[in-house]
Coordinates of C-alpha atoms in Angstrom, one line a residue:
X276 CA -2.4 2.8 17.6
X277 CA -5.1 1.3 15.0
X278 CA -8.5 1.2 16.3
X279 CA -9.3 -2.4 17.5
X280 CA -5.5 -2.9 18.0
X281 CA -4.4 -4.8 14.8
X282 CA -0.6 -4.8 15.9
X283 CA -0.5 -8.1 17.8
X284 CA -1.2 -10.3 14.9
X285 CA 2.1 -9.2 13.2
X286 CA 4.6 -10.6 16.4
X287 CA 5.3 -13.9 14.2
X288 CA 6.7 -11.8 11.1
X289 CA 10.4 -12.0 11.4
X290 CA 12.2 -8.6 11.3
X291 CA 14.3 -9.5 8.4
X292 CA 11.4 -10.4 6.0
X293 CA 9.7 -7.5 7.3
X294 CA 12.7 -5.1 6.7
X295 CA 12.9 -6.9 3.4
X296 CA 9.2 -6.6 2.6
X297 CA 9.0 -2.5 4.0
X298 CA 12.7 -1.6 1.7
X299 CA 10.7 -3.7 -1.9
X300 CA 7.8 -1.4 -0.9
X301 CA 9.5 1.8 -0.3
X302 CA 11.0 1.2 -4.1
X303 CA 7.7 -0.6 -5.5
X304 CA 4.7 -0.3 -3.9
X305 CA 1.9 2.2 -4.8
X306 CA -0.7 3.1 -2.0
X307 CA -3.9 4.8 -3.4
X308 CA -6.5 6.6 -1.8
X309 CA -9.8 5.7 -4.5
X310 CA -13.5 6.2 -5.4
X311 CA -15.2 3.2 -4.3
X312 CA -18.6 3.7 -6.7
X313 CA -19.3 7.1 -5.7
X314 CA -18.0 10.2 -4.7
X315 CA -18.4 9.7 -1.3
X316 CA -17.3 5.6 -0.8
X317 CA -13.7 5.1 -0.5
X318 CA -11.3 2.1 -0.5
X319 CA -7.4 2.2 0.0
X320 CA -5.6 0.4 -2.5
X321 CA -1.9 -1.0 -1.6
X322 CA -0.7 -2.3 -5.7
X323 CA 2.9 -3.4 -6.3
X324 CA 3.7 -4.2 -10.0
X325 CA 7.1 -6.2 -11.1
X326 CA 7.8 -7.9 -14.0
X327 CA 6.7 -11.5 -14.3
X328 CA 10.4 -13.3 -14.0
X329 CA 10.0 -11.4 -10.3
X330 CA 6.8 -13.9 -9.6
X331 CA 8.6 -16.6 -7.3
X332 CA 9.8 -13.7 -4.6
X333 CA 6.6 -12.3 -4.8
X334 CA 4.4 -15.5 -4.5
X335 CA 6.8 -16.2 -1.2
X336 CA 6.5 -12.7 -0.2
X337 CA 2.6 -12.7 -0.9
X338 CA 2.3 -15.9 1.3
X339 CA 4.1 -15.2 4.6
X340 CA 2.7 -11.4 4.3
X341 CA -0.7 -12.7 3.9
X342 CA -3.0 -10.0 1.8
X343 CA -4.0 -9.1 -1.0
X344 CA -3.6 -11.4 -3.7
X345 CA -1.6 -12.0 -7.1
X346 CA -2.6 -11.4 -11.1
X347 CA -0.8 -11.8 -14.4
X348 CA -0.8 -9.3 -16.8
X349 CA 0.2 -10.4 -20.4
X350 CA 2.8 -7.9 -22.1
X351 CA 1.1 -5.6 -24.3
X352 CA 3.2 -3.8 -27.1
X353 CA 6.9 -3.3 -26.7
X354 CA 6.4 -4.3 -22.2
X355 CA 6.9 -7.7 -20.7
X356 CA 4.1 -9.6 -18.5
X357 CA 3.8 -8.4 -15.1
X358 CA 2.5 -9.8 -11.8
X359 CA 0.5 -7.5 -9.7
X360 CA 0.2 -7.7 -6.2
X361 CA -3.2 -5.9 -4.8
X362 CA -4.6 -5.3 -1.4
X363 CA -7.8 -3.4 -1.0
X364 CA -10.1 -5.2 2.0
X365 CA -10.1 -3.4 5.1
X366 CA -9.0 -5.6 7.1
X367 CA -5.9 -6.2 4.7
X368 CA -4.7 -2.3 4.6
X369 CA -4.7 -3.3 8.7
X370 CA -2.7 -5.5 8.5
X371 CA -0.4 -3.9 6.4
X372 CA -0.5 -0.5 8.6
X373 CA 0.4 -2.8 11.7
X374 CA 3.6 -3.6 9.1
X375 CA 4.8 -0.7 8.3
X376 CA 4.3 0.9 11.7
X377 CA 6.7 -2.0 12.6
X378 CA 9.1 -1.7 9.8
X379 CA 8.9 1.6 8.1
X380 CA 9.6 2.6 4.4
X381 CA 13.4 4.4 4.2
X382 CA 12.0 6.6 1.4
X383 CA 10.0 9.6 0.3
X384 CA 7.2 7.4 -0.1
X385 CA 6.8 6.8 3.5
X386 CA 4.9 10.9 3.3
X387 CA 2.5 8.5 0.6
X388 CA 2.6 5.7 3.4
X389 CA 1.5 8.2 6.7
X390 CA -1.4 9.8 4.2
X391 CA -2.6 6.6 3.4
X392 CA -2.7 5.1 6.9
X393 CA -4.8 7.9 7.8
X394 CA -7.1 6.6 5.2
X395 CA -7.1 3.4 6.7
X396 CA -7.7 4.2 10.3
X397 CA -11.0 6.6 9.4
X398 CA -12.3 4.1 7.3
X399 CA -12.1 1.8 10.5
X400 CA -13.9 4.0 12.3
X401 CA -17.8 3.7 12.6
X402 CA -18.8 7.4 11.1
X403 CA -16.4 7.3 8.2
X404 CA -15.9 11.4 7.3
X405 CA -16.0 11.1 3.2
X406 CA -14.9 14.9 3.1
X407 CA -12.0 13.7 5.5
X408 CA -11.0 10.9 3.4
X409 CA -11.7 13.2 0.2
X410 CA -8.8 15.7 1.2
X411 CA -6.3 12.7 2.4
X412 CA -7.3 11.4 -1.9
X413 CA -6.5 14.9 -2.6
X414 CA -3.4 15.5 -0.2
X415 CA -2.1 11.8 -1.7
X416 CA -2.4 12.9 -5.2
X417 CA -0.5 16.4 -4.2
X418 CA 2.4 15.0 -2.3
X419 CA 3.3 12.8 -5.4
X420 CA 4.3 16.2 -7.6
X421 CA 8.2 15.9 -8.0
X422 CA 9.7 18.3 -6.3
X423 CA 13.8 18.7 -7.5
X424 CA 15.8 18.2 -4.5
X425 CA 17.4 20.9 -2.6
X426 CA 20.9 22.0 -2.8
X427 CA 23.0 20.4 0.3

């Protein structure tokens, strides 16, 4: 459970937007682990890019999820404009830990997901450990490395 028990205010999300929202995020989603100014102030960051022709599901998506908010990006070069959906308060990385403890990610990324809850619940905590949340940055960073898959 997450200190100060942030699972209750997730009851209302319906299981099929929440299956819906966890399989999106276990293909698009990025969770971070970052500086926040100095080398011992973190934040989590929870950042899914799509292009911009993807903006109605995500403004919908955005909305009943309720974090976070949206930002256009103009295509640069030879890319097309993006919308970026970003989550870094506190209290929205909660929210979105009572989420995906609810509805979990069906990929590899849910080893990105468990690190970065971690994150989350020691920076809820009172006496955040920045050398703890240093090695979960680090251990984030590591478990990204592509790894081939191994012969069935």
């Amino acid at each position: 459970r997450v200190p100060g028990d942030i699972h209750e205010p997730i009851a209302e999300l319906p299981a099929d937007l929440g299956h819906f929202f966890a399989g999106l995020c276990a293909g698009e989603a990025c969770f971070a682990i970052s500086w926040a100014g100095s080398r011992d102030r973190f934040r989590c960051d929870f950042v899914i890019r799509m292009r911009e022709d993807e903006e109605p599901m995500l403004r919908e998506l955005h909305k009943r999820i309720g974090v976070g908010s949206l930002r256009r990006h103009r295509a640069r070069g030879r890319t097309r404009p993006i919308i970026q959906w970003r989550a870094t308060s506190l209290a929205d990385c909660r929210r979105l830990v009572a989420i995906f403890d609810r509805f979990p990610l069906r990929s590899k990324k849910q080893r990105d997901y468990e690190i970065w809850r971690e994150a989350v619940l020691e920076l809820s905590r009172p006496q955040r450990d920045a050398e703890r949340l240093a090695q979960l940055k680090e251990q984030l960073h590591a478990v990204r490395r592509y790894r081939p898959p191994m012969a069935a």
